[in-house]
Tab-separated table of C-alpha atoms in Angstrom:
chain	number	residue	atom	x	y	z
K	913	UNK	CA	94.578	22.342	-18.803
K	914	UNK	CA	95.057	19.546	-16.634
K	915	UNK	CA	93.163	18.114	-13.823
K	916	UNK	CA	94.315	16.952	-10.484
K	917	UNK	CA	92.922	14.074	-9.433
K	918	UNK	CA	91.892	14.189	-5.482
K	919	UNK	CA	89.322	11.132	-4.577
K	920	UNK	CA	86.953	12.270	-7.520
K	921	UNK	CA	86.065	12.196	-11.247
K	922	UNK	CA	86.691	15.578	-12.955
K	923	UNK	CA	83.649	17.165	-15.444
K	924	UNK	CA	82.286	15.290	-18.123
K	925	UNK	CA	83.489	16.614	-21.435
K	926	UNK	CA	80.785	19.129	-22.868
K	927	UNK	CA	80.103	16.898	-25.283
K	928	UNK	CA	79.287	13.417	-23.760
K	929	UNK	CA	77.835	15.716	-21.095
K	930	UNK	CA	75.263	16.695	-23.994
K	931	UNK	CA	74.496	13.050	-24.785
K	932	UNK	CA	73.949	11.410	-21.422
K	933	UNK	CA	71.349	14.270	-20.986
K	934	UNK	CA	69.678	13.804	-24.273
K	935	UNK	CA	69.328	10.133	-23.562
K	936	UNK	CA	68.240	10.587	-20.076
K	937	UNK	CA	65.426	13.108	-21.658
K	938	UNK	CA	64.565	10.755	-23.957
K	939	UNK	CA	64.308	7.861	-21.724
K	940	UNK	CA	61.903	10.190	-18.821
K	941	UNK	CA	60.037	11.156	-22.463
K	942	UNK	CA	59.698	7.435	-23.424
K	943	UNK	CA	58.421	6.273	-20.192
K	944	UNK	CA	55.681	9.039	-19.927
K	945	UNK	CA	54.469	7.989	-23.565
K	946	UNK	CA	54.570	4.411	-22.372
K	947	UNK	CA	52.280	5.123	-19.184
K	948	UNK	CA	49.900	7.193	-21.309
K	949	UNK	CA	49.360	4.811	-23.480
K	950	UNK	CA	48.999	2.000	-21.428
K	951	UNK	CA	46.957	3.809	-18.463
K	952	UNK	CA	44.650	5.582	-20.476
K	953	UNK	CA	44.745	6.123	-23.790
K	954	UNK	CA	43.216	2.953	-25.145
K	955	UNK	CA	40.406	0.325	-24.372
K	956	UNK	CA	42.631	-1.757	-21.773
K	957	UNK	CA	43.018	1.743	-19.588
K	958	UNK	CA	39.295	1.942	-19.031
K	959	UNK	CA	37.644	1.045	-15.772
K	960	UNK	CA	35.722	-2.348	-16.045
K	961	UNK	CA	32.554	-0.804	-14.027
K	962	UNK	CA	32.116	2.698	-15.380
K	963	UNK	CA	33.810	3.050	-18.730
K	964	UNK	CA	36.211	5.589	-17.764
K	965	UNK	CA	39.655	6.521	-18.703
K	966	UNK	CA	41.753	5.283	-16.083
K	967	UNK	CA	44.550	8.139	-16.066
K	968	UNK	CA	47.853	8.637	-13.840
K	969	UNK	CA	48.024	5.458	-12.413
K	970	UNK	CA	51.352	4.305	-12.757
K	971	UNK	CA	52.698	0.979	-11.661
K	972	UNK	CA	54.690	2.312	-9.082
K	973	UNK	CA	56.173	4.997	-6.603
K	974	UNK	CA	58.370	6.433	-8.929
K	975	UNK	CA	55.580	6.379	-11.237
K	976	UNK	CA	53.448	8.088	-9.498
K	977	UNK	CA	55.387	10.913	-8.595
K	978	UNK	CA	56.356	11.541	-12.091
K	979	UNK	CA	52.792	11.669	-13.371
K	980	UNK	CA	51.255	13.741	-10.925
K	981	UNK	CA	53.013	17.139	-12.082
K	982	UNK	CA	51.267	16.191	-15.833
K	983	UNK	CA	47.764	16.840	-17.279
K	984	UNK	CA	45.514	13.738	-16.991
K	985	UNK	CA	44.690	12.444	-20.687
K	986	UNK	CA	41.303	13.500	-21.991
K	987	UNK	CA	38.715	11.331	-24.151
K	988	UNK	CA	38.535	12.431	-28.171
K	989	UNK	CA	36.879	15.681	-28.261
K	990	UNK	CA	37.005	18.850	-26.446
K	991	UNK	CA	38.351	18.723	-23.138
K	992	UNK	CA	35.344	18.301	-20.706
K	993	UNK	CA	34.392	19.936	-17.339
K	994	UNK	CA	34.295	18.130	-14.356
K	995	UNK	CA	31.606	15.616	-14.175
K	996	UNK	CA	29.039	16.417	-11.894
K	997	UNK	CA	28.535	14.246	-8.924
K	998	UNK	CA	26.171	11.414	-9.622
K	999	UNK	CA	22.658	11.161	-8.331
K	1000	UNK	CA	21.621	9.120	-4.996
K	1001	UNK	CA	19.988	6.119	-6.216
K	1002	UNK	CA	15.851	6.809	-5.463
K	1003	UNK	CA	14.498	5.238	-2.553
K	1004	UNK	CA	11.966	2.679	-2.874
K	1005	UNK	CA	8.973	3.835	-0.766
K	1006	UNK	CA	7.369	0.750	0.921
K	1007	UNK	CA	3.808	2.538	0.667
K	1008	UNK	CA	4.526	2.733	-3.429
K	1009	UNK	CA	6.299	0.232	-4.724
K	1010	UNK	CA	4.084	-1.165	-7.160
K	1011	UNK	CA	6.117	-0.852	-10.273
K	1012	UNK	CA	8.585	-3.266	-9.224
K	1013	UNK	CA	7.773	-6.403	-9.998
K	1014	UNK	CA	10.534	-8.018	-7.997
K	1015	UNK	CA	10.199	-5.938	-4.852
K	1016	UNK	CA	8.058	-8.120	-2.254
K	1017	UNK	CA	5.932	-11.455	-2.272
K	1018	UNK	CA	2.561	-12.260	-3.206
K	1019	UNK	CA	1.145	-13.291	0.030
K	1020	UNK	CA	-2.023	-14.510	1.544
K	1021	UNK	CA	-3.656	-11.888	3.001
K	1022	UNK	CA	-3.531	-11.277	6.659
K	1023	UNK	CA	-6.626	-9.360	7.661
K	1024	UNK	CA	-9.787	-9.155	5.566
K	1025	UNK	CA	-12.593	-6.278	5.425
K	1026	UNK	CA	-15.371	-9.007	5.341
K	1027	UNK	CA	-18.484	-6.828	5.765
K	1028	UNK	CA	-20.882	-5.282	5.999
K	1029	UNK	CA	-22.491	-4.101	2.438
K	1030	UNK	CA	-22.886	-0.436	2.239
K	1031	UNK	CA	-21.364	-0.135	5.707
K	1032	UNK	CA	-18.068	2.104	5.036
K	1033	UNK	CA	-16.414	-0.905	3.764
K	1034	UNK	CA	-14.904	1.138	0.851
K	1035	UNK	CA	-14.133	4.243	3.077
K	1036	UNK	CA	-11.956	1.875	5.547
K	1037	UNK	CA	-10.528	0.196	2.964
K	1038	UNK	CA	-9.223	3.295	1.218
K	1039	UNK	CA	-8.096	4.885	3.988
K	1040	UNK	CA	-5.983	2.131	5.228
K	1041	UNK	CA	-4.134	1.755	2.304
K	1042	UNK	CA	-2.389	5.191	2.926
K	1043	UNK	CA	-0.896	3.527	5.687
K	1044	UNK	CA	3.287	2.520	4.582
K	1045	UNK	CA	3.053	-0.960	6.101
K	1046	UNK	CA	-0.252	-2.100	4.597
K	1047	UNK	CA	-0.717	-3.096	1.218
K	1048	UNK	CA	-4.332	-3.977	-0.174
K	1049	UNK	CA	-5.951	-5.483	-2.755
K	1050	UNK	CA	-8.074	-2.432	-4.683
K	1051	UNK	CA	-10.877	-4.985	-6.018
K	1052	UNK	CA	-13.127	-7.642	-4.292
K	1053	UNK	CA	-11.960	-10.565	-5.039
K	1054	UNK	CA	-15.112	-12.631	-3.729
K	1055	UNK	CA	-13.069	-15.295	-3.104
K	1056	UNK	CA	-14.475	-17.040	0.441
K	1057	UNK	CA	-17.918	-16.978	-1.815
K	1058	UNK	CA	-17.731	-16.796	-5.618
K	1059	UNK	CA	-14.412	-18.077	-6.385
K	1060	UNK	CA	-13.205	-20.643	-3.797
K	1061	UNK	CA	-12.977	-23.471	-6.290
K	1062	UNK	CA	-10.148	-21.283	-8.335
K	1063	UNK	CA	-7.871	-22.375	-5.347
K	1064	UNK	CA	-5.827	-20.541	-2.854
K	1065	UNK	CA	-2.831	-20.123	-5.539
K	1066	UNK	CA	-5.246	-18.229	-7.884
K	1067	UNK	CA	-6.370	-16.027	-4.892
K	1068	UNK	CA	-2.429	-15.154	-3.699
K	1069	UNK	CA	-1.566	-14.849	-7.154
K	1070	UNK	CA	-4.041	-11.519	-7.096
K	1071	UNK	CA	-2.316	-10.271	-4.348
K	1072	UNK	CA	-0.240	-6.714	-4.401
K	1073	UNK	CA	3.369	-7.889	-3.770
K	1074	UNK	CA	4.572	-7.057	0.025
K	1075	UNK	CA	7.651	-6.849	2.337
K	1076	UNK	CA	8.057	-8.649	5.420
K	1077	UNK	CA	7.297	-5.802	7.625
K	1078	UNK	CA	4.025	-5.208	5.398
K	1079	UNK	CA	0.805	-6.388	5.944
K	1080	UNK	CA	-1.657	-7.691	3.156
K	1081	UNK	CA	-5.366	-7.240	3.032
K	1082	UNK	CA	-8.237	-7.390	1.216
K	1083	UNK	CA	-12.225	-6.364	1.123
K	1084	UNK	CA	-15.242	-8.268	0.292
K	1085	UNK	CA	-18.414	-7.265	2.220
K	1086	UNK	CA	-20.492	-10.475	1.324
K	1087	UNK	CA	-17.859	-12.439	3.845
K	1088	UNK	CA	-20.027	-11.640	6.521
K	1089	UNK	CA	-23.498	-13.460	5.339
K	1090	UNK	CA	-21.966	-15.989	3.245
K	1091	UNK	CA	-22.374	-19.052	5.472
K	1092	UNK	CA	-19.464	-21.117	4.183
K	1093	UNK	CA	-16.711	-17.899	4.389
K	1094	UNK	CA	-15.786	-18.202	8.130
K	1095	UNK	CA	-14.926	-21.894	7.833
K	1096	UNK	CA	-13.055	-21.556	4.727
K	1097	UNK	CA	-10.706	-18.359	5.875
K	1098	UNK	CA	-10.209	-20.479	8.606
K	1099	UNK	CA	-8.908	-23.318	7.177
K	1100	UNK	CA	-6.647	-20.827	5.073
K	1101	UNK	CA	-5.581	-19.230	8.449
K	1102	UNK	CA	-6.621	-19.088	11.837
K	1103	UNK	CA	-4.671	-16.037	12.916
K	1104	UNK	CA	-6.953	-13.768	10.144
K	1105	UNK	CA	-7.374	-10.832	11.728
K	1106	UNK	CA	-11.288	-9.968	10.887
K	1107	UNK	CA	-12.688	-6.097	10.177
K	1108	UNK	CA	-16.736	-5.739	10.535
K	1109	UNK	CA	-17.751	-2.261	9.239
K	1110	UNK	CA	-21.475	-2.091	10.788
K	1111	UNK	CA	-24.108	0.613	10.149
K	1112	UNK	CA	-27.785	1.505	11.519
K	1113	UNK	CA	-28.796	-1.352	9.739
K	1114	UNK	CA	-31.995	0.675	9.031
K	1115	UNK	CA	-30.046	3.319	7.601
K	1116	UNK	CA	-27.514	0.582	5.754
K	1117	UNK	CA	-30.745	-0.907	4.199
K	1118	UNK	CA	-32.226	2.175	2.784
K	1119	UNK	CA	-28.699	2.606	1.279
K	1120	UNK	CA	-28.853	-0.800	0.054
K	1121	UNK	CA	-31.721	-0.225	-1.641
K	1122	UNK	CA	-30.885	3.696	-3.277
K	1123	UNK	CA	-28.107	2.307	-4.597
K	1124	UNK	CA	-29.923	-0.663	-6.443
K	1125	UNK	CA	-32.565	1.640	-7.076
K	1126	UNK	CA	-30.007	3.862	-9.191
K	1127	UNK	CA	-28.777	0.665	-11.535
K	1128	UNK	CA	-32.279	-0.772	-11.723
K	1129	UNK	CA	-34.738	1.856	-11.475
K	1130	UNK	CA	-38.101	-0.147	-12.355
K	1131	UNK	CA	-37.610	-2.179	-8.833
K	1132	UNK	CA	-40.720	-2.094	-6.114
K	1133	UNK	CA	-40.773	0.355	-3.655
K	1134	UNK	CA	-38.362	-0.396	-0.711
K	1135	UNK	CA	-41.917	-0.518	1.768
K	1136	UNK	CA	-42.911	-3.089	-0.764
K	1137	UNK	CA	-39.739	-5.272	-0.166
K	1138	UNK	CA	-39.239	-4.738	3.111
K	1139	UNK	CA	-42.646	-6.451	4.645
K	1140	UNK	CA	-44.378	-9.289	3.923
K	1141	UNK	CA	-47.118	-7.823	5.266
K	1142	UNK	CA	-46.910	-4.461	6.680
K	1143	UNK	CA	-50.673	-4.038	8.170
K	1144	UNK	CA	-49.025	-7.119	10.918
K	1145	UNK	CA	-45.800	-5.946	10.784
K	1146	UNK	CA	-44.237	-9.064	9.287
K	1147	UNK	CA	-40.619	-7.736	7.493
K	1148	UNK	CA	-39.370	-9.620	4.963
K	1149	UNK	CA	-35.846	-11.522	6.215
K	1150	UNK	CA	-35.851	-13.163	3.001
K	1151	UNK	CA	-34.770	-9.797	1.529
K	1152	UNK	CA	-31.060	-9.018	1.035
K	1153	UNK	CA	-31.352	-5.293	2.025
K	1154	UNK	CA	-33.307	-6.517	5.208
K	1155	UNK	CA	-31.503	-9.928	6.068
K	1156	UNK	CA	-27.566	-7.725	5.918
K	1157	UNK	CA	-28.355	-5.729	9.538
K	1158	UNK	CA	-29.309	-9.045	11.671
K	1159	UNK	CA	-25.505	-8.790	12.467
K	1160	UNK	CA	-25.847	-10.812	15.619
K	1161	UNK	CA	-27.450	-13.749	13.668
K	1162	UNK	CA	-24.258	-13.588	11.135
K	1163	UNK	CA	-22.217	-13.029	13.676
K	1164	UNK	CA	-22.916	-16.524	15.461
K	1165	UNK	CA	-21.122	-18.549	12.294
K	1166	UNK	CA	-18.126	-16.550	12.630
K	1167	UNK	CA	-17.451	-16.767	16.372
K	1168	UNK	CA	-17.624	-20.781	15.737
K	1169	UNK	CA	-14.288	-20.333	14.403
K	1170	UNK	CA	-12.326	-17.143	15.355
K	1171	UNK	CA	-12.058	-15.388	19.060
K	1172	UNK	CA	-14.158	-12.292	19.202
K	1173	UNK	CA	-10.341	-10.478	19.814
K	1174	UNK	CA	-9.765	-11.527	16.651
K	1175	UNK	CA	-12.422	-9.719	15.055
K	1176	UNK	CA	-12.920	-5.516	15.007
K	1177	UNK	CA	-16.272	-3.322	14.706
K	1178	UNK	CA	-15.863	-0.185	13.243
K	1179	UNK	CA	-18.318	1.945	13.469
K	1180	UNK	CA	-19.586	3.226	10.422
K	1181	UNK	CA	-21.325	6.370	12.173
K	1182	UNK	CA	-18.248	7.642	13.434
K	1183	UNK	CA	-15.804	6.685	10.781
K	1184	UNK	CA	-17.737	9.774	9.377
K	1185	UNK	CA	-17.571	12.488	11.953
K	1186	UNK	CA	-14.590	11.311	13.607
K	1187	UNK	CA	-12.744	9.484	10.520
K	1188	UNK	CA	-8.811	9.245	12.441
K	1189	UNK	CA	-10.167	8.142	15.531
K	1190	UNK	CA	-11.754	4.885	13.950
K	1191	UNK	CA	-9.101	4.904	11.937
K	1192	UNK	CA	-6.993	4.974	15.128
K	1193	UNK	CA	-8.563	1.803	16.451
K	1194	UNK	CA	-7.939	0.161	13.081
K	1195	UNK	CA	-4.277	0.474	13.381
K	1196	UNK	CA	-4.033	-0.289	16.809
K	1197	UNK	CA	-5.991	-4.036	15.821
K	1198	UNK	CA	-3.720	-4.565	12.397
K	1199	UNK	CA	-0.777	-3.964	14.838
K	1200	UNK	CA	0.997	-0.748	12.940
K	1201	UNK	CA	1.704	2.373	14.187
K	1202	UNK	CA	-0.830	4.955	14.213
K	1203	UNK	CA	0.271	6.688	10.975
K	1204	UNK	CA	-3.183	7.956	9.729
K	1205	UNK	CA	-4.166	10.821	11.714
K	1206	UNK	CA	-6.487	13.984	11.572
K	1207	UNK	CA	-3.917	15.740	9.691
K	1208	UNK	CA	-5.129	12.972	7.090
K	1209	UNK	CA	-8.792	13.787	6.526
K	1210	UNK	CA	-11.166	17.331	5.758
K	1211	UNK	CA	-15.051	17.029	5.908
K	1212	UNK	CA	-16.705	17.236	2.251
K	1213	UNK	CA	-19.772	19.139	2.831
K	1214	UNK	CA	-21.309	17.987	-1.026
K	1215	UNK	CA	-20.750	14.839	-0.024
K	1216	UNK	CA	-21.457	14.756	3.779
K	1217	UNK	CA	-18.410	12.448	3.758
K	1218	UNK	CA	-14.816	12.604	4.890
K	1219	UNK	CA	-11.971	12.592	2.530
K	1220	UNK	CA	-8.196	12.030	2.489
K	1221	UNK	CA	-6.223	15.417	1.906
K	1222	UNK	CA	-3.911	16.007	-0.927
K	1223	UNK	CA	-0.787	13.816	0.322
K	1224	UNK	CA	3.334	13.959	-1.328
K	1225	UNK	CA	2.124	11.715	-4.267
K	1226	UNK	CA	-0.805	13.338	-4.862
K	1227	UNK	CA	-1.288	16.975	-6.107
K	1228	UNK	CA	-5.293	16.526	-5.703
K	1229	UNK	CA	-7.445	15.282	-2.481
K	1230	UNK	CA	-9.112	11.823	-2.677
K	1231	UNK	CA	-12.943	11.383	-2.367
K	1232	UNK	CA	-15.036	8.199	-2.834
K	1233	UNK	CA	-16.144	7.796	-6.333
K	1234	UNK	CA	-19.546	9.228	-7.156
K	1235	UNK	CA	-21.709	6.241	-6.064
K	1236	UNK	CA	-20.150	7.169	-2.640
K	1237	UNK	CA	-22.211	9.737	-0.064
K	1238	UNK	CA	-25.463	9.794	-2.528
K	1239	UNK	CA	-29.268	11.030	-1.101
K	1240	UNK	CA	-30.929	8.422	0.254
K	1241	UNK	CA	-34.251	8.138	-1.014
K	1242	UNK	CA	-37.155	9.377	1.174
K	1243	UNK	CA	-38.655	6.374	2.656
K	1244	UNK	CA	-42.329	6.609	5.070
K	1245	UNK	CA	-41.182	7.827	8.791
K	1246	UNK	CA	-43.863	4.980	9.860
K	1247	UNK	CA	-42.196	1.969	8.044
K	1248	UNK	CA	-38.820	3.100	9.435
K	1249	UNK	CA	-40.538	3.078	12.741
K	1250	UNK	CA	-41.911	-0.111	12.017
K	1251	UNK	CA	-37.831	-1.616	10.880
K	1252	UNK	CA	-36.467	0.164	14.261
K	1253	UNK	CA	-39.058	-1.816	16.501
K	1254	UNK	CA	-37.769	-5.223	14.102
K	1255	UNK	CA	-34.283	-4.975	13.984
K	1256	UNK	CA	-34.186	-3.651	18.157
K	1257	UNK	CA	-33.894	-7.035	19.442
K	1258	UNK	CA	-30.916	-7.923	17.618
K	1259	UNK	CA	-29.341	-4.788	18.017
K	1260	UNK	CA	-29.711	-5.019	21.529
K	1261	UNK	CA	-28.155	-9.042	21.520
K	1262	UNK	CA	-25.535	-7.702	19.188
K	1263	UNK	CA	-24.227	-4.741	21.577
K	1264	UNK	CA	-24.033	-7.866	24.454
K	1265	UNK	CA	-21.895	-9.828	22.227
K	1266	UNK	CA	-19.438	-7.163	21.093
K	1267	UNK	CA	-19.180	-5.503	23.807
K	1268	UNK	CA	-20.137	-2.075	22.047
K	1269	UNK	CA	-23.576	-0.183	22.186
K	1270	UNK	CA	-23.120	1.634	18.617
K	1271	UNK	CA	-26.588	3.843	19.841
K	1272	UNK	CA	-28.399	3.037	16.359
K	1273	UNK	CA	-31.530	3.611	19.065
């Protein structure tokens, strides 16, 4: 049958009409096969910063709109779930970041616990280093008295690594009667900010002496080493245990170099009963916020001593170790009498000089 021609091409015959739709197939069929391949099927599909097939992304429009009505390609194997959504990287803690051995500088500390022996030195020291923006050294170092010659790189180098916003400290209760150590942390820095943990220094010297009494037990008697003669009443300064508690005599070498705002008393009397209120005051000098409070401590009756409560990182409370809070041995009410009468004097010229009457009457 013929066709009239009006303005437009008649049908295809059935069949050419059969071949230009095979090769159109085959060309669509082709071009998926190619993108596959290319996109995702091999090692130059894969992403260059996670190792992942790299599916459906064709190089164009067209492409694109093609591809999205077909299954992504899978890796060998079974055909896997949908991955789960990856982890948040962990947060480095500024209070615990001691495994990193890139995180922070070794610095030159800041502040320094330099005294007093068997004051609360330990107590202070542990309690401040709960505190996010100060980091401390855990050992004495003894470095204003033993170890000076080692040089000020050896000390930084024992320094625990800190940020910018973090403060650096360290403890060593000799400082205070080692004649050379105010001189030489000043010459290291004169902005050290100073901590003095004082004690009854009747009291401080009976603890002085129980706990050398418990290392060397054949020692005299602490009446014995405390006078030179007792019968006049002459104590024996020449005695470590005695010589400690004239804190106004120490304290005269330090004020030759630092401004008595530059240097903090704690008391170590109420660092026990009222441990977050000392605390308090410690913060407040160091210049961080107030971050250790009451909801910090609980009273241990064994050891008549406060501790730090179980915290996030820590599944059990945290006492001083066992040479911490021990009985004092009894000691003669007379000779303490006799070291309350010696020692008032100084107290009294102390409490003038601070500031502070710490009531040790």
């Amino acid at each position: 049958m013929a066709y009239r021609v009006l303005g437009r091409a008649g049908p295809p015959q059935p069949r050419r009409a059969r071949r230009f739709f095979f090769a159109f197939t085959l060309s669509l069929s082709c071009t998926y096969l190619c993108y596959s391949l290319l996109c995702c099927c091999d090692d130059f599909g894969r992403s260059r910063l996670l190792s992942a097939p790299r599916c459906l992304h064709g190089p164009g429009a067209g492409g694109q709109k093609l591809l999205q009505k077909s299954r992504p390609c899978d890796p060998p194997g079974p055909t896997p779930s949908a991955p789960p959504a990856a982890a948040p990287a962990p947060r480095l803690s500024a209070a615990n970041h001691s495994g990193s051995q890139k995180l922070g500088t070794k610095r030159l500390p800041q502040a320094l616990i330099v005294g007093v022996k068997k004051g609360g030195t330990r107590a202070v020291l542990e309690f401040i280093r709960v505190h996010p923006d100060v980091r401390a050294l855990g050992t004495e170092p003894h470095f204003f008295d033993r170890n000076y010659g080692r040089g000020l790189d050896w000390y930084r180098s024992l320094m625990p690594r800190t940020l910018e916003s973090q403060i650096t400290l360290e403890k060593t209760p000799s400082y205070f009667v080692t004649q050379e150590a105010p001189s030489r942390i000043f010459n290291m820095s004169r902005d050290t900010k100073l901590i003095v943990v004082v004690r009854d220094p009747v009291t401080r010297a009976i603890s002085d002496y129980t706990q050398t009494l418990s290392k060397k037990p054949d020692i005299p008697t602490f009446e014995v080493l405390s006078f030179r003669n007792r019968t006049q009443g002459l104590v024996d300064v020449s005695w470590g245990a005695i010589r400690i508690g004239l804190y106004a005599l120490h304290l005269q070498s330090w004020l030759r170099y630092f401004p008595l705002a530059q240097i903090h008393f704690v008391s170590g009397e109420r660092l026990i009963v009222d441990p977050a209120g000392e605390m308090g005051r410690v913060q407040d000098f160091l210049g961080v916020r107030r971050f250790l409070t009451d909801k910090h401590f609980y009273f241990n009756k064994t050891k008549g001593f406060p501790c730090l409560k179980k915290t996030e990182s820590s599944l059990l409370p945290r006492c001083l170790g066992k040479s911490k809070g021990r009985t004092h041995v009894q000691i003669d009410p007379e000779v303490i009498d006799q070291l309350r009468d010696f020692y008032r004097p100084y107290n009294i010229k102390f409490y003038e000089t601070v500031g502070q009457d710490f009531r040790w009457e």
